[in-house]
DNA sequence: CGGTATCCATTGTGATACTG
DNA sequence: CAGTATCACAATGGATACCG
């Protein structure tokens, strides 16, 4: 039953969960280039509500890929940074991005390498 | 507003969506090693219900990473294969897996590279 | 500015039973 | 064996308004 839990793939699930949030790749993308304040992130990612953005940042913080630092200044300043671990995701995000492009391309050409001449027996779709 | 939609990251979202199902990496993992029938997949992934497994397979098929072939034999036989595109995910799954391991390790050691000596001002957690 | 509290819609996942 | 139909339910995501 926990056969699965010992499979070498399980770590992949963890990684997917870490990246899985709707806006996490965007956040990472910007944090890869340096620290950012919440308001800056909101400007860069206009489609996300503040609540959700903060939510995602909290999760990323818990996952150890983002660091949150509070400066107790007059106008409160909060800066988010990618941790070393977070930065280590960069090549993966790049790979995902590259694959996403390929995906789009292949779907267009329908360059499917599998037995393409086989009888597709299902009627749906 | 659709600033985001033109960002190089958007493809990454697509990739994440393709891999995002609860059982998809497992399915891929097994299909990487060769074609499989539904019943075989169920045996390999005992924790998934048939309904959900079929659901995930359908999505993967629509995404072009899995191929479904029906043999109109006496006992109906259906074989699932990873397409060329699906196989192209292999290195990514590996990378995710590797990162997942590192993630676990780093969280243990708390080897966070970011300004670790900074005042963590939040009270929650 | 940065963040929380509510409330609500959508989605994903799952147990179960039934069909060709 | 392979698959669908129902029903249920938790997790996500989002809109809005309010707080220090």
mmCIF file of C-alpha atoms (C1' of nucleotides) in Angstrom:
data_model
loop_
_atom_site.group_PDB
_atom_site.id
_atom_site.type_symbol
_atom_site.label_atom_id
_atom_site.label_comp_id
_atom_site.label_asym_id
_atom_site.label_seq_id
_atom_site.Cartn_x
_atom_site.Cartn_y
_atom_site.Cartn_z
ATOM 1 C CA UNK A 1 0.000 0.000 0.000
ATOM 2 C CA UNK A 2 2.821 2.351 0.762
ATOM 3 C CA UNK A 3 4.663 0.582 -1.967
ATOM 4 C CA UNK A 4 4.201 3.876 -3.682
ATOM 5 C CA UNK A 5 5.561 5.880 -0.834
ATOM 6 C CA UNK A 6 8.905 4.233 -1.296
ATOM 7 C CA UNK A 7 9.100 4.597 -5.011
ATOM 8 C CA UNK A 8 11.802 6.934 -6.253
ATOM 9 C CA UNK A 9 9.019 9.017 -7.682
ATOM 10 C CA UNK A 10 7.594 10.207 -4.440
ATOM 11 C CA UNK A 11 10.107 13.031 -4.223
ATOM 12 C CA UNK A 12 8.781 14.171 -7.577
ATOM 13 C CA UNK A 13 5.402 14.615 -5.975
ATOM 14 C CA UNK A 14 6.925 16.801 -3.345
ATOM 15 C CA UNK A 15 8.550 18.943 -5.999
ATOM 16 C CA UNK A 16 5.286 19.221 -7.870
ATOM 17 C CA UNK A 17 3.500 20.251 -4.752
ATOM 18 C CA UNK A 18 6.065 22.936 -4.114
ATOM 19 C CA UNK A 19 5.631 24.317 -7.615
ATOM 20 C CA UNK A 20 1.967 23.506 -7.848
ATOM 21 C CA UNK A 21 0.368 26.718 -6.721
ATOM 22 C CA UNK A 22 -1.323 28.797 -9.355
ATOM 23 C CA UNK A 23 1.165 31.663 -9.074
ATOM 24 C CA UNK A 24 4.260 30.111 -7.643
ATOM 25 C CA UNK A 25 6.234 29.909 -10.831
ATOM 26 C CA UNK A 26 5.556 33.564 -11.454
ATOM 27 C CA UNK A 27 6.724 34.490 -7.995
ATOM 28 C CA UNK A 28 9.831 32.376 -8.423
ATOM 29 C CA UNK A 29 10.454 33.815 -11.817
ATOM 30 C CA UNK A 30 10.675 37.297 -10.396
ATOM 31 C CA UNK A 31 12.483 36.354 -7.228
ATOM 32 C CA UNK A 32 15.119 34.636 -9.320
ATOM 33 C CA UNK A 33 16.149 38.120 -10.358
ATOM 34 C CA UNK A 34 16.416 39.446 -6.862
ATOM 35 C CA UNK A 35 14.475 40.362 -3.725
ATOM 36 C CA UNK A 36 11.069 41.940 -4.070
ATOM 37 C CA UNK A 37 8.500 43.588 -1.920
ATOM 38 C CA UNK A 38 4.923 42.460 -1.861
ATOM 39 C CA UNK A 39 3.706 45.518 -3.694
ATOM 40 C CA UNK A 40 6.275 44.955 -6.411
ATOM 41 C CA UNK A 41 5.193 41.390 -6.885
ATOM 42 C CA UNK A 42 1.608 42.538 -7.123
ATOM 43 C CA UNK A 43 2.560 44.981 -9.818
ATOM 44 C CA UNK A 44 4.394 42.287 -11.738
ATOM 45 C CA UNK A 45 1.583 39.805 -11.369
ATOM 46 C CA UNK A 46 -1.538 41.921 -11.676
ATOM 47 C CA UNK A 47 -3.920 39.002 -12.048
ATOM 48 C CA UNK A 48 -3.446 37.665 -8.578
ATOM 49 C CA UNK A 49 -5.335 38.985 -5.597
ATOM 50 C CA UNK A 50 -3.289 40.057 -2.651
ATOM 51 C CA UNK A 51 -4.798 37.430 -0.437
ATOM 52 C CA UNK A 52 -3.836 34.616 -2.732
ATOM 53 C CA UNK A 53 -0.410 36.027 -3.396
ATOM 54 C CA UNK A 54 0.343 36.212 0.295
ATOM 55 C CA UNK A 55 -1.047 32.751 0.679
ATOM 56 C CA UNK A 56 1.277 31.368 -1.957
ATOM 57 C CA UNK A 57 4.221 33.206 -0.459
ATOM 58 C CA UNK A 58 3.467 31.696 2.936
ATOM 59 C CA UNK A 59 3.441 28.227 1.500
ATOM 60 C CA UNK A 60 6.638 28.827 -0.375
ATOM 61 C CA UNK A 61 8.172 30.079 2.821
ATOM 62 C CA UNK A 62 7.076 26.961 4.649
ATOM 63 C CA UNK A 63 8.545 24.874 1.876
ATOM 64 C CA UNK A 64 11.833 26.622 2.356
ATOM 65 C CA UNK A 65 12.119 28.131 -1.086
ATOM 66 C CA UNK A 66 11.284 31.713 -0.175
ATOM 67 C CA UNK A 67 12.532 33.876 2.624
ATOM 68 C CA UNK A 68 10.513 36.667 4.176
ATOM 69 C CA UNK A 69 12.217 39.502 5.940
ATOM 70 C CA UNK A 70 10.475 42.259 7.853
ATOM 71 C CA UNK A 71 12.061 45.636 8.399
ATOM 72 C CA UNK A 72 10.416 47.376 11.312
ATOM 73 C CA UNK A 73 10.629 50.772 9.719
ATOM 74 C CA UNK A 74 8.172 53.597 9.718
ATOM 75 C CA UNK A 75 6.299 52.448 6.671
ATOM 76 C CA UNK A 76 6.613 48.728 7.238
ATOM 77 C CA UNK A 77 8.771 47.080 4.622
ATOM 78 C CA UNK A 78 8.682 43.392 3.818
ATOM 79 C CA UNK A 79 11.054 41.813 1.375
ATOM 80 C CA UNK A 80 10.813 38.403 -0.180
ATOM 81 C CA UNK A 81 13.844 36.540 -1.435
ATOM 82 C CA UNK A 82 14.445 33.187 -3.026
ATOM 83 C CA UNK A 83 16.444 30.948 -0.742
ATOM 84 C CA UNK A 84 19.320 28.855 -1.990
ATOM 85 C CA UNK A 85 16.905 25.971 -2.233
ATOM 86 C CA UNK A 86 14.486 28.140 -4.141
ATOM 87 C CA UNK A 87 17.183 29.189 -6.553
ATOM 88 C CA UNK A 88 17.962 25.547 -7.134
ATOM 89 C CA UNK A 89 14.573 25.316 -8.790
ATOM 90 C CA UNK A 90 15.658 27.607 -11.556
ATOM 91 C CA UNK A 91 16.860 24.924 -13.976
ATOM 92 C CA UNK A 92 13.705 22.945 -13.343
ATOM 93 C CA UNK A 93 11.473 25.888 -14.061
ATOM 94 C CA UNK A 94 13.471 26.470 -17.216
ATOM 95 C CA UNK A 95 13.036 22.861 -18.224
ATOM 96 C CA UNK A 96 9.315 23.034 -17.574
ATOM 97 C CA UNK A 97 9.150 26.167 -19.633
ATOM 98 C CA UNK A 98 11.054 24.608 -22.494
ATOM 99 C CA UNK A 99 8.866 21.559 -22.405
ATOM 100 C CA UNK A 100 5.735 23.677 -22.334
ATOM 101 C CA UNK A 101 6.855 25.272 -25.553
ATOM 102 C CA UNK A 102 7.560 21.945 -27.122
ATOM 103 C CA UNK A 103 4.186 20.741 -25.965
ATOM 104 C CA UNK A 104 2.440 23.539 -27.781
ATOM 105 C CA UNK A 105 4.489 22.910 -30.889
ATOM 106 C CA UNK A 106 3.939 19.167 -30.973
ATOM 107 C CA UNK A 107 0.231 19.519 -30.453
ATOM 108 C CA UNK A 108 0.085 21.738 -33.483
ATOM 109 C CA UNK A 109 1.992 19.432 -35.765
ATOM 110 C CA UNK A 110 0.488 16.403 -34.102
ATOM 111 C CA UNK A 111 3.926 14.950 -34.435
ATOM 112 C CA UNK A 112 2.992 12.125 -32.138
ATOM 113 C CA UNK A 113 5.591 9.414 -32.256
ATOM 114 C CA UNK A 114 3.341 6.650 -31.036
ATOM 115 C CA UNK A 115 1.583 4.171 -33.304
ATOM 116 C CA UNK A 116 -0.224 6.908 -35.072
ATOM 117 C CA UNK A 117 -1.839 4.691 -37.673
ATOM 118 C CA UNK A 118 -3.685 2.646 -35.105
ATOM 119 C CA UNK A 119 -7.470 2.524 -34.957
ATOM 120 C CA UNK A 120 -8.655 5.020 -32.395
ATOM 121 C CA UNK A 121 -11.704 3.170 -31.232
ATOM 122 C CA UNK A 122 -13.232 5.688 -28.880
ATOM 123 C CA UNK A 123 -16.031 7.826 -30.199
ATOM 124 C CA UNK A 124 -15.808 10.668 -27.780
ATOM 125 C CA UNK A 125 -13.694 13.737 -28.494
ATOM 126 C CA UNK B 1 -3.162 42.181 -17.915
ATOM 127 C CA UNK B 2 -2.103 39.577 -20.329
ATOM 128 C CA UNK B 3 1.381 40.738 -19.663
ATOM 129 C CA UNK B 4 1.629 37.442 -17.931
ATOM 130 C CA UNK B 5 0.363 35.480 -20.840
ATOM 131 C CA UNK B 6 3.385 36.534 -22.852
ATOM 132 C CA UNK B 7 5.929 35.830 -20.211
ATOM 133 C CA UNK B 8 8.316 33.043 -20.994
ATOM 134 C CA UNK B 9 6.998 31.322 -17.951
ATOM 135 C CA UNK B 10 3.569 30.605 -19.253
ATOM 136 C CA UNK B 11 4.739 27.429 -20.941
ATOM 137 C CA UNK B 12 5.923 26.299 -17.548
ATOM 138 C CA UNK B 13 2.361 26.499 -16.352
ATOM 139 C CA UNK B 14 1.280 24.270 -19.155
ATOM 140 C CA UNK B 15 3.917 21.729 -18.217
ATOM 141 C CA UNK B 16 2.832 21.860 -14.616
ATOM 142 C CA UNK B 17 -0.746 21.314 -15.580
ATOM 143 C CA UNK B 18 0.207 18.297 -17.632
ATOM 144 C CA UNK B 19 2.067 16.794 -14.690
ATOM 145 C CA UNK B 20 -0.297 18.135 -12.093
ATOM 146 C CA UNK B 21 -2.694 15.274 -11.582
ATOM 147 C CA UNK B 22 -2.370 13.350 -8.386
ATOM 148 C CA UNK B 23 -1.277 10.142 -10.122
ATOM 149 C CA UNK B 24 0.200 11.282 -13.387
ATOM 150 C CA UNK B 25 3.828 10.982 -12.445
ATOM 151 C CA UNK B 26 3.181 7.458 -11.300
ATOM 152 C CA UNK B 27 1.515 6.577 -14.557
ATOM 153 C CA UNK B 28 4.328 8.148 -16.501
ATOM 154 C CA UNK B 29 6.887 6.416 -14.376
ATOM 155 C CA UNK B 30 5.504 3.047 -15.332
ATOM 156 C CA UNK B 31 4.775 3.896 -18.929
ATOM 157 C CA UNK B 32 8.364 5.037 -19.329
ATOM 158 C CA UNK B 33 9.260 1.376 -19.057
ATOM 159 C CA UNK B 34 6.837 0.250 -21.713
ATOM 160 C CA UNK B 35 3.163 -0.139 -22.605
ATOM 161 C CA UNK B 36 0.730 -1.168 -19.927
ATOM 162 C CA UNK B 37 -2.828 -2.245 -19.635
ATOM 163 C CA UNK B 38 -5.245 -0.584 -17.273
ATOM 164 C CA UNK B 39 -5.332 -3.531 -14.935
ATOM 165 C CA UNK B 40 -1.557 -3.558 -14.773
ATOM 166 C CA UNK B 41 -1.443 0.100 -13.893
ATOM 167 C CA UNK B 42 -4.003 -0.497 -11.194
ATOM 168 C CA UNK B 43 -1.861 -3.236 -9.749
ATOM 169 C CA UNK B 44 1.169 -0.983 -9.772
ATOM 170 C CA UNK B 45 -0.689 1.927 -8.255
ATOM 171 C CA UNK B 46 -3.029 0.289 -5.773
ATOM 172 C CA UNK B 47 -4.008 3.502 -4.044
ATOM 173 C CA UNK B 48 -5.843 4.990 -6.968
ATOM 174 C CA UNK B 49 -9.440 4.217 -7.767
ATOM 175 C CA UNK B 50 -10.184 3.009 -11.252
ATOM 176 C CA UNK B 51 -12.331 6.001 -11.971
ATOM 177 C CA UNK B 52 -9.623 8.465 -11.140
ATOM 178 C CA UNK B 53 -6.963 6.484 -12.923
ATOM 179 C CA UNK B 54 -9.002 6.425 -16.109
ATOM 180 C CA UNK B 55 -9.680 10.105 -15.652
ATOM 181 C CA UNK B 56 -6.009 10.909 -15.422
ATOM 182 C CA UNK B 57 -5.229 8.727 -18.410
ATOM 183 C CA UNK B 58 -7.844 10.552 -20.452
ATOM 184 C CA UNK B 59 -6.342 13.886 -19.590
ATOM 185 C CA UNK B 60 -2.873 12.679 -20.386
ATOM 186 C CA UNK B 61 -4.151 11.402 -23.678
ATOM 187 C CA UNK B 62 -5.691 14.774 -24.452
ATOM 188 C CA UNK B 63 -2.419 16.410 -23.563
ATOM 189 C CA UNK B 64 -0.677 14.191 -26.056
ATOM 190 C CA UNK B 65 1.631 12.442 -23.652
ATOM 191 C CA UNK B 66 -0.148 9.109 -23.520
ATOM 192 C CA UNK B 67 -1.522 6.969 -26.304
ATOM 193 C CA UNK B 68 -4.458 4.640 -25.877
ATOM 194 C CA UNK B 69 -4.894 1.705 -28.152
ATOM 195 C CA UNK B 70 -7.881 -0.603 -28.183
ATOM 196 C CA UNK B 71 -7.678 -4.147 -29.458
ATOM 197 C CA UNK B 72 -11.139 -5.383 -30.329
ATOM 198 C CA UNK B 73 -10.487 -8.840 -29.070
ATOM 199 C CA UNK B 74 -12.709 -11.198 -27.171
ATOM 200 C CA UNK B 75 -11.757 -9.957 -23.766
ATOM 201 C CA UNK B 76 -11.293 -6.322 -24.615
ATOM 202 C CA UNK B 77 -7.682 -5.283 -24.354
ATOM 203 C CA UNK B 78 -6.590 -1.695 -23.975
ATOM 204 C CA UNK B 79 -2.972 -0.702 -23.909
ATOM 205 C CA UNK B 80 -1.541 2.604 -22.795
ATOM 206 C CA UNK B 81 1.770 3.876 -24.084
ATOM 207 C CA UNK B 82 3.816 6.976 -23.529
ATOM 208 C CA UNK B 83 4.037 9.022 -26.691
ATOM 209 C CA UNK B 84 7.270 10.545 -27.879
ATOM 210 C CA UNK B 85 6.175 13.744 -26.229
ATOM 211 C CA UNK B 86 5.392 11.854 -23.054
ATOM 212 C CA UNK B 87 8.798 10.243 -23.079
ATOM 213 C CA UNK B 88 10.325 13.675 -23.419
ATOM 214 C CA UNK B 89 9.096 14.327 -19.905
ATOM 215 C CA UNK B 90 11.398 11.720 -18.501
ATOM 216 C CA UNK B 91 14.331 14.017 -17.751
ATOM 217 C CA UNK B 92 11.974 16.495 -16.166
ATOM 218 C CA UNK B 93 10.411 13.910 -13.926
ATOM 219 C CA UNK B 94 13.891 12.823 -12.977
ATOM 220 C CA UNK B 95 14.861 16.373 -12.173
ATOM 221 C CA UNK B 96 11.748 16.844 -10.081
ATOM 222 C CA UNK B 97 12.542 13.653 -8.287
ATOM 223 C CA UNK B 98 16.092 14.708 -7.615
ATOM 224 C CA UNK B 99 14.959 18.063 -6.368
ATOM 225 C CA UNK B 100 12.348 16.465 -4.153
ATOM 226 C CA UNK B 101 15.094 14.520 -2.467
ATOM 227 C CA UNK B 102 17.220 17.592 -2.016
ATOM 228 C CA UNK B 103 14.202 19.375 -0.630
ATOM 229 C CA UNK B 104 13.750 16.767 2.050
ATOM 230 C CA UNK B 105 17.433 16.890 2.879
ATOM 231 C CA UNK B 106 17.680 20.667 3.069
ATOM 232 C CA UNK B 107 14.622 20.918 5.249
ATOM 233 C CA UNK B 108 16.244 18.598 7.696
ATOM 234 C CA UNK B 109 19.511 20.477 7.914
ATOM 235 C CA UNK B 110 17.742 23.802 7.520
ATOM 236 C CA UNK B 111 20.677 24.705 5.348
ATOM 237 C CA UNK B 112 18.913 27.799 4.122
ATOM 238 C CA UNK B 113 21.295 30.056 2.262
ATOM 239 C CA UNK B 114 19.289 33.219 2.707
ATOM 240 C CA UNK B 115 19.954 35.839 5.387
ATOM 241 C CA UNK B 116 19.409 33.311 8.098
ATOM 242 C CA UNK B 117 20.306 35.595 10.972
ATOM 243 C CA UNK B 118 17.494 38.024 10.249
ATOM 244 C CA UNK B 119 14.708 38.713 12.713
ATOM 245 C CA UNK B 120 11.750 36.574 11.824
ATOM 246 C CA UNK B 121 9.048 38.947 12.906
ATOM 247 C CA UNK B 122 5.959 36.853 12.333
ATOM 248 C CA UNK B 123 4.414 35.195 15.342
ATOM 249 C CA UNK B 124 2.452 32.485 13.595
ATOM 250 C CA UNK B 125 3.960 29.141 12.670
ATOM 251 C "C1'" DC C 1 1.977 49.104 3.016
ATOM 252 C "C1'" DG C 2 1.260 44.535 4.259
ATOM 253 C "C1'" DG C 3 -1.911 41.542 5.916
ATOM 254 C "C1'" DT C 4 -6.223 39.085 7.761
ATOM 255 C "C1'" DA C 5 -11.237 37.582 7.774
ATOM 256 C "C1'" DT C 6 -15.376 36.099 5.273
ATOM 257 C "C1'" DC C 7 -17.760 34.132 2.040
ATOM 258 C "C1'" DC C 8 -18.214 31.634 -2.221
ATOM 259 C "C1'" DA C 9 -17.185 29.170 -6.868
ATOM 260 C "C1'" DT C 10 -14.466 25.800 -8.991
ATOM 261 C "C1'" DT C 11 -11.705 21.869 -9.219
ATOM 262 C "C1'" DG C 12 -9.739 17.626 -7.995
ATOM 263 C "C1'" DT C 13 -10.200 13.448 -5.877
ATOM 264 C "C1'" DG C 14 -12.453 9.452 -4.105
ATOM 265 C "C1'" DA C 15 -16.036 5.495 -2.714
ATOM 266 C "C1'" DT C 16 -19.404 2.873 -4.644
ATOM 267 C "C1'" DA C 17 -22.239 0.632 -7.783
ATOM 268 C "C1'" DC C 18 -23.401 -0.512 -12.345
ATOM 269 C "C1'" DT C 19 -22.570 -1.796 -17.726
ATOM 270 C "C1'" DG C 20 -20.848 -4.001 -22.235
ATOM 271 C "C1'" DC D 1 -11.451 -6.309 -18.378
ATOM 272 C "C1'" DA D 2 -12.324 -1.659 -19.146
ATOM 273 C "C1'" DG D 3 -15.236 1.851 -18.392
ATOM 274 C "C1'" DT D 4 -19.227 5.072 -16.889
ATOM 275 C "C1'" DA D 5 -22.567 7.258 -13.477
ATOM 276 C "C1'" DT D 6 -23.528 9.278 -9.017
ATOM 277 C "C1'" DC D 7 -22.703 11.358 -5.050
ATOM 278 C "C1'" DA D 8 -19.771 13.469 -1.750
ATOM 279 C "C1'" DC D 9 -16.112 16.198 -0.027
ATOM 280 C "C1'" DA D 10 -11.758 18.559 0.663
ATOM 281 C "C1'" DA D 11 -8.586 21.690 -1.304
ATOM 282 C "C1'" DT D 12 -7.747 25.853 -4.223
ATOM 283 C "C1'" DG D 13 -8.498 29.982 -5.766
ATOM 284 C "C1'" DG D 14 -10.773 34.381 -5.813
ATOM 285 C "C1'" DA D 15 -13.734 38.921 -4.516
ATOM 286 C "C1'" DT D 16 -14.422 41.962 -1.102
ATOM 287 C "C1'" DA D 17 -13.981 44.430 2.986
ATOM 288 C "C1'" DC D 18 -11.537 45.519 7.057
ATOM 289 C "C1'" DC D 19 -7.121 46.131 10.294
ATOM 290 C "C1'" DG D 20 -2.388 47.813 12.357
#
